[in-house]
Structures are given as C-alpha cells and as structure tokens.
Amino acid sequence: MQRTSRASSKLLHGGLRYLENLEFRLVREALRERDGWLSRVPELAHPLRLVVPIYGNSRRGRWMVGAGLLLYRMLAPRSQYGDFLWLSAADLRARDPGLHADGLIGGWEFSDGQMDDYELGLWVADRVRDLGGEIREHCAVASVSASGELTLESGETQEYERIINVAGPWSETLADHSGVSLPFELDLVRGSHLILDRPCPQAYLLEVPGERRVFFVLPWKSRTLLGTTEVRQSLDEPIECSQEEEGYLLSAYNDYFKEQVSADQVVDRFAGVRPLIRSARNPNRATREYALHQTDRLITVLGGKWTTALALGREVARRSRKRRTDR
Ligand SMILES: Cc1cc2nc3c(=O)[nH]c(=O)nc-3n(C[C@H](O)[C@H](O)[C@H](O)COP(=O)(O)OP(=O)(O)OC[C@H]3O[C@@H](n4cnc5c(N)ncnc54)[C@H](O)[C@@H]3O)c2cc1C
C-alpha cells in the first residue's frame, strides 16, 4: 500500500516559511509539537541547526529572514531551540567551503528538528499496541459510514462506535466511495526527494534560483537529502520522482555548491503526495493546516503534518470523547 509518512523531508519543524502565509496558529502549534517530539523520542529525533544563506540577489534579504526568525522565536517563547544567529560570509565559508561564495553576504543559523520518519512510525505503532490497540496491516477498507459500519475490500463488514478516516491523501477518495460529502477538498501535490552519495556538512534552507520556493539540503545517514518539489497529481498516477523533478532538484543544488552533482550521484529517490486542503491556486501557498469533519460516528481527517500529528490525534480524541458524552 502507498503511504506519505515515509516520504517526508524528515523535519520536525515549525515551518519558518509558513509565516509568509501568516499561519501563526499552525507555526505556534508546530513549534510546540517539534519540541514535544524532541524531548519525548530523543533516540529517533534530534535538534538540527539549519542555515539560510543570504546572497546579494536573494529574494528574502537579511532583515526579512531575521524578522521571521524573531517571530519564530516569539511564537515558542519557552522553547530551548529558539536561538538564532547571524554568520558572516567568512564564517559560512569556513564551515562549508563547498558553498558558492560569490555574492554571499552571510547567513542566519537557527534550529528545527530532524527525525527518522520510518522508525518514528514504528514507534507510534508500538505505542498503539502498548495501549491495547490492534493494528491490521494490508487490510484495505472499501467504505465507511456515518452510522459506524466499515466494509473491507474482502466484503467483510464490521460495526464500530467510532470510525476515524485517516487515510492521508486517500481520505477524500474513501469518503467519496462511501457517499460521505465533505466541506473541504484535497489538493494532492507530489513532493520528491533525492539522496546524493556525498556527505552534507551543513543543513540548509535555500531559495530555488529564480523562484520564491525554498528547498532543503539536509544531512541524512552520512549522505545528502535534497528536496522537495511541488507537482499536482491524481492518485491514479504513480507516486514517484519524475526525471523533470530530478533535474530541477539537481540544478537547484548545483546553483549553490561548487562541486557539481549529476544523476550518477543520486543513490535513491522517493516521493509522496501531500494531502493539502485546497486553499490557494499556488500549492506553495496552500495551508498546511488540518481539518476534521464529523458526521455522527465518522470523523474524517484531512491535511496535516508529521510534526503536528500528535496534536491532531489529541483533537480527534477530544472530539470523539465529546460526542460520546453528548449522547
Ligand atoms: C514530500 C513531502 C514532504 C513532507 N515533509 C514533511 C516534513 O518534513 N515534516 C512534517 O512534519 N511533515 C511533512 N510532510 C507531511 C507529512 O508527511 C504528512 O502530513 C503525513 O505523513 C500524513 O500522514 P497520514 O497518516 O495522514 O498519511 P499516510 O502516511 O499516507 O497514511 C495513510 C495510510 O492510509 C492507507 N490507506 C489509504 N486508503 C486506505 C484504504 N482504503 N484502506 C486502508 N488503508 C488505506 C495508506 O496506504 C497509508 O498507509 C511531508 C509530506 C510530503 C508529501
């Protein structure tokens, strides 16, 4: 079966760039949740210092990024990860001699978190089992109903007091197949990543040359993780990194680093589809918020981030309990 959670950029982050979309609620929650993951599962999640280099021709100048980081810190006033500092061009060159220095003014360094999404997913599954939950794998659901009936693709039906449709990008399709209408629509946007066979001495948040979009260059298991892209797609199409996306990411990388990479150094590529709530023509501007829709015994979840998954889980539990006591 397909999945999104193993194809993320592996960041636990407030989402510095979401501040440009004025998503203060989301960023505040995500920063709190980032810190929660970092303290709760230190063996699978660790703080990561990222640098945003500023060049003479950067679309976001020194003071704009600095103001964003100040706001980032203010939205998490009790966080131990709020420190950010300005590094001169000489500091950056000393830290990473491979970074292009033409026009480099300096850069901001700040913290977010990095995790192993696969291992963290297994950790979450273990917590579910610890709490007495049963996980049935490879068990496709054909339809769900507001009255609590769930039908498997095998034809078997089961009754539940509560059904939570958390099928990620497929949750809208499952609702459609079940005849449940939702007040939101999903915008399905593929994001691809490459893993390069070279070490990454410094994590970066970089502007894609000539665009307002940003991309990440991150250390990953002694290699370099490069991502991501934004390509609208349907769920009937294969979820995989296209040649165009690979070329796009390599060319963005080569714009910043002296030692050029080619497709030969790509040792792995992976893609996932973001279940974004349709909110903007440009997917880059689409909200990363989640939405819940409840009809009687059925709760459908749309959107969300790895970082905010536990907050979303708490909200689902709260709604579930509320309805139970309402009865
Ligand atoms: C490219 C990309 C980069 C991202 N980077 C980050 C990041 O760095 N940090 C961050 O916090 N978030 C990130 N995200 C967001 C995050 O990965 C997703 O929001 C999250 O993984 C969604 O999890 P999910 O459980 O809702 O969906 P999924 O992981 O897709 O899980 C849904 C599951 O439901 C199953 N399913 C579907 N239909 C059915 C059915 N009918 N019956 C039974 N099972 C079904 C699927 O097989 C799948 O296993 C990123 C997302 C993408 C795409």
CSV table of C-alpha atoms and ligand atoms in Angstrom, one decimal, residues 1-5 7-11 13 139-141 166-170 174 191 193 228 272-274 304-307, ligand 1:
chain,number,residue,atom,x,y,z
A,1,MET,CA,0.0,0.0,0.0
A,2,GLN,CA,1.0,3.6,-0.6
A,3,ARG,CA,1.9,5.9,2.2
A,4,THR,CA,3.0,9.5,2.8
A,5,SER,CA,4.6,9.3,6.2
A,7,ALA,CA,8.3,10.1,2.1
A,8,SER,CA,8.6,13.2,4.2
A,9,SER,CA,11.6,15.6,4.4
A,10,LYS,CA,12.2,14.2,7.8
A,11,LEU,CA,11.9,17.5,9.6
A,13,HIS,CA,9.6,21.9,12.2
A,139,CYS,CA,-6.4,-4.6,5.1
A,140,ALA,CA,-8.0,-2.3,2.6
A,141,VAL,CA,-11.2,-0.5,3.6
A,166,VAL,CA,-7.1,8.9,8.5
A,167,ALA,CA,-6.2,7.6,5.0
A,168,GLY,CA,-4.0,10.7,4.3
A,169,PRO,CA,-4.2,11.6,0.6
A,170,TRP,CA,-6.8,8.8,0.1
A,174,LEU,CA,-12.6,6.9,0.8
A,191,GLY,CA,6.9,16.2,-3.4
A,193,HIS,CA,13.4,13.9,-2.8
A,228,THR,CA,11.5,18.9,-2.4
A,272,GLY,CA,5.0,11.3,-1.5
A,273,VAL,CA,1.7,13.2,-2.1
A,274,ARG,CA,0.8,16.0,0.3
A,304,GLY,CA,-1.8,17.9,8.5
A,305,LYS,CA,2.0,17.4,9.1
A,306,TRP,CA,4.1,14.8,10.7
A,307,THR,CA,5.2,17.4,13.2
B,1,LIG,C1,7.1,15.4,0.1
B,1,LIG,C2,6.6,15.6,1.5
B,1,LIG,C3,7.4,16.1,2.5
B,1,LIG,C4,6.9,16.2,3.8
B,1,LIG,N1,7.8,16.7,4.7
B,1,LIG,C5,7.4,16.8,6.0
B,1,LIG,C6,8.3,17.2,7.0
B,1,LIG,O1,9.5,17.4,6.7
B,1,LIG,N2,7.8,17.4,8.2
B,1,LIG,C7,6.4,17.2,8.5
B,1,LIG,O2,6.1,17.4,9.7
B,1,LIG,N3,5.6,16.8,7.6
B,1,LIG,C8,6.0,16.6,6.3
B,1,LIG,N4,5.1,16.1,5.4
B,1,LIG,C9,3.7,15.9,5.7
B,1,LIG,C10,3.6,14.5,6.3
B,1,LIG,O3,4.4,13.6,5.8
B,1,LIG,C11,2.1,14.1,6.1
B,1,LIG,O4,1.2,15.1,6.5
B,1,LIG,C12,1.8,12.8,6.9
B,1,LIG,O5,2.8,11.8,6.6
B,1,LIG,C13,0.5,12.3,6.5
B,1,LIG,O6,0.3,11.1,7.3
B,1,LIG,P1,-1.0,10.3,7.1
B,1,LIG,O7,-1.0,9.2,8.1
B,1,LIG,O8,-2.2,11.3,7.1
B,1,LIG,O9,-1.0,9.7,5.6
B,1,LIG,P2,-0.2,8.4,5.1
B,1,LIG,O10,1.2,8.3,5.7
B,1,LIG,O11,-0.3,8.4,3.6
B,1,LIG,O12,-1.0,7.2,5.7
B,1,LIG,C14,-2.3,6.9,5.2
B,1,LIG,C15,-2.4,5.4,5.2
B,1,LIG,O13,-3.7,5.1,4.9
B,1,LIG,C16,-3.6,3.9,4.0
B,1,LIG,N5,-4.9,3.9,3.2
B,1,LIG,C17,-5.3,4.7,2.2
B,1,LIG,N6,-6.5,4.3,1.8
B,1,LIG,C18,-6.8,3.2,2.5
B,1,LIG,C19,-8.0,2.3,2.5
B,1,LIG,N7,-9.0,2.5,1.7
B,1,LIG,N8,-8.0,1.3,3.4
B,1,LIG,C20,-6.9,1.1,4.2
B,1,LIG,N9,-5.8,1.9,4.3
B,1,LIG,C21,-5.8,2.9,3.4
B,1,LIG,C22,-2.4,4.2,3.1
B,1,LIG,O14,-1.9,3.1,2.5
B,1,LIG,C23,-1.5,4.8,4.1
B,1,LIG,O15,-0.7,3.8,4.7
B,1,LIG,C24,5.6,15.9,4.1
B,1,LIG,C25,4.8,15.4,3.1
B,1,LIG,C26,5.2,15.2,1.8
B,1,LIG,C27,4.4,14.5,0.8
